């Protein structure tokens, strides 16, 4: 078996790298210097100028043909092969850029769900503006009492003529402050077991009766929101799948989400930064890079990151064969987010008391970026289904263990 890239593939890598580097430098360089963060983390900004740049990046990514490599050509994607996709992912992660421009929810999970289960009219109406960035999407699943137990959701929709009338509340809705559209899970029948009475709607967030309220996180950012629905009318033509059978549709979206959750963390980039860090500090009174414990940990991280990369390629191959990602997408999501957390915790450990110093503090190491990462890393082990839930899925649906 030949694992080497062909000359053509190597040229694609060089071209992609050059394009990403120059575009990112032109649009974002000053931001990364000052915020000491990745460009990907700027996706949820409330700063209008940063968001405008993110939209511009999205438009350029689409015009250059990189935005939706995995979408079929019929719907405006590139229909690219696994090698091109993996090269693009590697290069994006190397620079800490967002994979899908400003519209990650649309390109990685909602668009593919509509392609698979939407009506022809929905495909014609919604897919193209996702690509151009004219319509940004978010995902309305979680509620104050329905997170891990998502099927317990209470926001309800009542059919009325050619509309549904929606009333209730969602929470933790990432990017609702930028979005024009949302996929929304609603209860349409309370008299049947909870998984059976749910429907999946496409909702225009500009409809009368919708209020979006940002929530402030421990990091100081406001990436997600509460969304309130007060008698909101949604056309019946915006139902995806059949009424009361939205659970299956919602699972398809979640599988795509988890498959991409294994991709978004630039762990190899973080490991390279950790290697630089250990060359510049001491740990237990010896140069950290010479300390056996530090070296063992870094080697373990590097092996884990390589396994993750190979798992990423494998998931991509399955998608290219037009298989919806299955429960195994939980493995990538779990591994990536837990590794990302372990890297942050390790930086915390070797920095000792310096780890407590934030950006702006005189003695903060690397502008306090490791501190911000430690605070932020745990959120990814929760979003998209917690690590405990992923382990339950792997235990029950991949390994075939009895239900816990
Ligand atoms: C950064 C971020 C972004 C998010 N973005 C969105 C978004 O855009 N849209 C959206 O709809 N939601 C979003 N969420 C919400 C996310 O999906 C939920 O937070 C998550 O599903 C967990 O639900 P919960 O917060 O209600 O916790 P709970 O479900 O109350 O869980 C609390 C704890 O109990 C554990 N637990 C619960 N049930 C079990 C079980 N059966 N077995 C073992 N352990 C269990 C959990 O693992 C967790 O540790 C986001 C969350 C975060 C952190």
CSV table of N, CA and C and ligand atoms in Angstrom, one decimal, residues 105 139-143 146-149 171-174 224 379 382-386 388-389 392, ligand 1:
chain,number,residue,atom,x,y,z
A,105,UNK,N,-22.5,25.6,11.5
A,105,UNK,CA,-23.7,24.8,11.7
A,105,UNK,C,-24.3,24.3,10.4
A,139,UNK,N,-28.6,26.2,16.0
A,139,UNK,CA,-29.2,25.0,16.3
A,139,UNK,C,-30.0,25.0,17.6
A,140,UNK,N,-31.3,25.0,17.5
A,140,UNK,CA,-32.1,25.1,18.7
A,140,UNK,C,-32.6,23.7,19.3
A,141,UNK,N,-31.7,23.1,20.0
A,141,UNK,CA,-32.1,21.8,20.6
A,141,UNK,C,-32.3,21.9,22.1
A,142,UNK,N,-31.3,22.3,22.8
A,142,UNK,CA,-31.3,22.3,24.3
A,142,UNK,C,-32.3,23.3,24.9
A,143,UNK,N,-32.8,22.8,26.1
A,143,UNK,CA,-33.7,23.7,26.8
A,143,UNK,C,-33.3,23.6,28.3
A,146,UNK,N,-33.8,20.1,29.3
A,146,UNK,CA,-33.6,19.1,28.3
A,146,UNK,C,-32.3,19.3,27.6
A,147,UNK,N,-31.2,18.6,28.1
A,147,UNK,CA,-29.9,18.7,27.5
A,147,UNK,C,-29.5,17.3,27.1
A,148,UNK,N,-28.9,16.6,28.1
A,148,UNK,CA,-28.6,15.1,27.8
A,148,UNK,C,-29.9,14.4,27.5
A,149,UNK,N,-30.9,14.7,28.3
A,149,UNK,CA,-32.2,14.1,28.0
A,149,UNK,C,-33.0,15.0,27.0
A,171,UNK,N,-32.1,27.1,25.1
A,171,UNK,CA,-30.9,27.7,25.8
A,171,UNK,C,-29.6,27.2,25.3
A,172,UNK,N,-28.5,27.9,25.5
A,172,UNK,CA,-27.2,27.5,25.0
A,172,UNK,C,-27.2,27.5,23.5
A,173,UNK,N,-28.0,28.4,22.8
A,173,UNK,CA,-28.0,28.4,21.4
A,173,UNK,C,-26.8,29.2,20.8
A,174,UNK,N,-25.8,28.5,20.4
A,174,UNK,CA,-24.6,29.2,19.9
A,174,UNK,C,-24.9,30.0,18.7
A,224,UNK,N,-23.1,32.0,23.3
A,224,UNK,CA,-24.4,31.4,23.2
A,224,UNK,C,-25.5,32.2,23.9
A,379,UNK,N,-15.8,23.3,27.9
A,379,UNK,CA,-17.1,23.5,27.2
A,379,UNK,C,-17.3,22.6,26.1
A,382,UNK,N,-18.8,19.3,26.7
A,382,UNK,CA,-20.2,19.4,27.0
A,382,UNK,C,-21.1,19.6,25.7
A,383,UNK,N,-20.6,20.6,24.9
A,383,UNK,CA,-21.4,20.9,23.7
A,383,UNK,C,-21.5,19.7,22.8
A,384,UNK,N,-22.7,19.5,22.2
A,384,UNK,CA,-22.9,18.4,21.2
A,384,UNK,C,-23.1,17.1,21.9
A,385,UNK,N,-23.4,17.1,23.2
A,385,UNK,CA,-23.6,15.9,24.0
A,385,UNK,C,-22.3,15.7,24.8
A,386,UNK,N,-22.5,15.5,26.1
A,386,UNK,CA,-21.3,15.5,27.1
A,386,UNK,C,-20.5,14.2,26.9
A,388,UNK,N,-19.9,12.0,29.0
A,388,UNK,CA,-20.5,10.8,29.6
A,388,UNK,C,-21.5,10.2,28.6
A,389,UNK,N,-22.3,11.1,27.9
A,389,UNK,CA,-23.3,10.6,27.0
A,389,UNK,C,-22.6,9.9,25.8
A,392,UNK,N,-21.7,6.6,26.9
A,392,UNK,CA,-22.9,5.7,26.9
A,392,UNK,C,-23.2,5.2,25.5
B,1,LIG,C1,-20.1,25.7,24.4
B,1,LIG,C2,-21.5,25.1,24.3
B,1,LIG,C3,-22.2,25.4,23.1
B,1,LIG,C4,-23.5,24.8,23.0
B,1,LIG,N1,-24.2,25.1,21.9
B,1,LIG,C5,-25.5,24.6,21.8
B,1,LIG,C6,-26.3,24.9,20.6
B,1,LIG,O1,-25.9,25.7,19.7
B,1,LIG,N2,-27.5,24.4,20.6
B,1,LIG,C7,-28.1,23.6,21.5
B,1,LIG,O2,-29.2,23.2,21.4
B,1,LIG,N3,-27.3,23.3,22.6
B,1,LIG,C8,-26.1,23.8,22.8
B,1,LIG,N4,-25.3,23.5,23.9
B,1,LIG,C9,-25.9,22.7,25.0
B,1,LIG,C10,-25.4,21.3,25.1
B,1,LIG,O3,-25.9,20.5,24.1
B,1,LIG,C11,-25.8,20.8,26.5
B,1,LIG,O4,-25.2,21.6,27.4
B,1,LIG,C12,-25.5,19.3,26.7
B,1,LIG,O5,-26.2,18.5,25.9
B,1,LIG,C13,-25.6,18.9,28.2
B,1,LIG,O6,-26.9,19.2,28.6
B,1,LIG,P1,-27.1,20.0,30.0
B,1,LIG,O7,-26.2,21.2,30.0
B,1,LIG,O8,-28.5,20.3,30.2
B,1,LIG,O9,-26.5,19.1,31.1
B,1,LIG,P2,-27.3,17.8,31.8
B,1,LIG,O10,-27.9,17.0,30.8
B,1,LIG,O11,-28.1,18.4,32.9
B,1,LIG,O12,-26.1,17.0,32.4
B,1,LIG,C14,-25.4,17.4,33.7
B,1,LIG,C15,-24.4,16.3,34.0
B,1,LIG,O13,-25.0,15.0,34.1
B,1,LIG,C16,-24.4,14.1,33.2
B,1,LIG,N5,-25.4,13.1,32.7
B,1,LIG,C17,-26.7,13.5,32.3
B,1,LIG,N6,-27.3,12.3,31.9
B,1,LIG,C18,-26.4,11.3,32.0
B,1,LIG,C19,-26.5,9.9,31.7
B,1,LIG,N7,-27.6,9.4,31.2
B,1,LIG,N8,-25.4,9.1,32.0
B,1,LIG,C20,-24.3,9.7,32.5
B,1,LIG,N9,-24.2,11.0,32.8
B,1,LIG,C21,-25.2,11.8,32.6
B,1,LIG,C22,-23.8,14.9,32.1
B,1,LIG,O14,-22.8,14.2,31.4
B,1,LIG,C23,-23.4,16.1,32.8
B,1,LIG,O15,-22.1,15.9,33.4
B,1,LIG,C24,-24.0,24.0,24.0
B,1,LIG,C25,-23.3,23.8,25.2
B,1,LIG,C26,-22.0,24.3,25.3
B,1,LIG,C27,-21.2,24.0,26.5
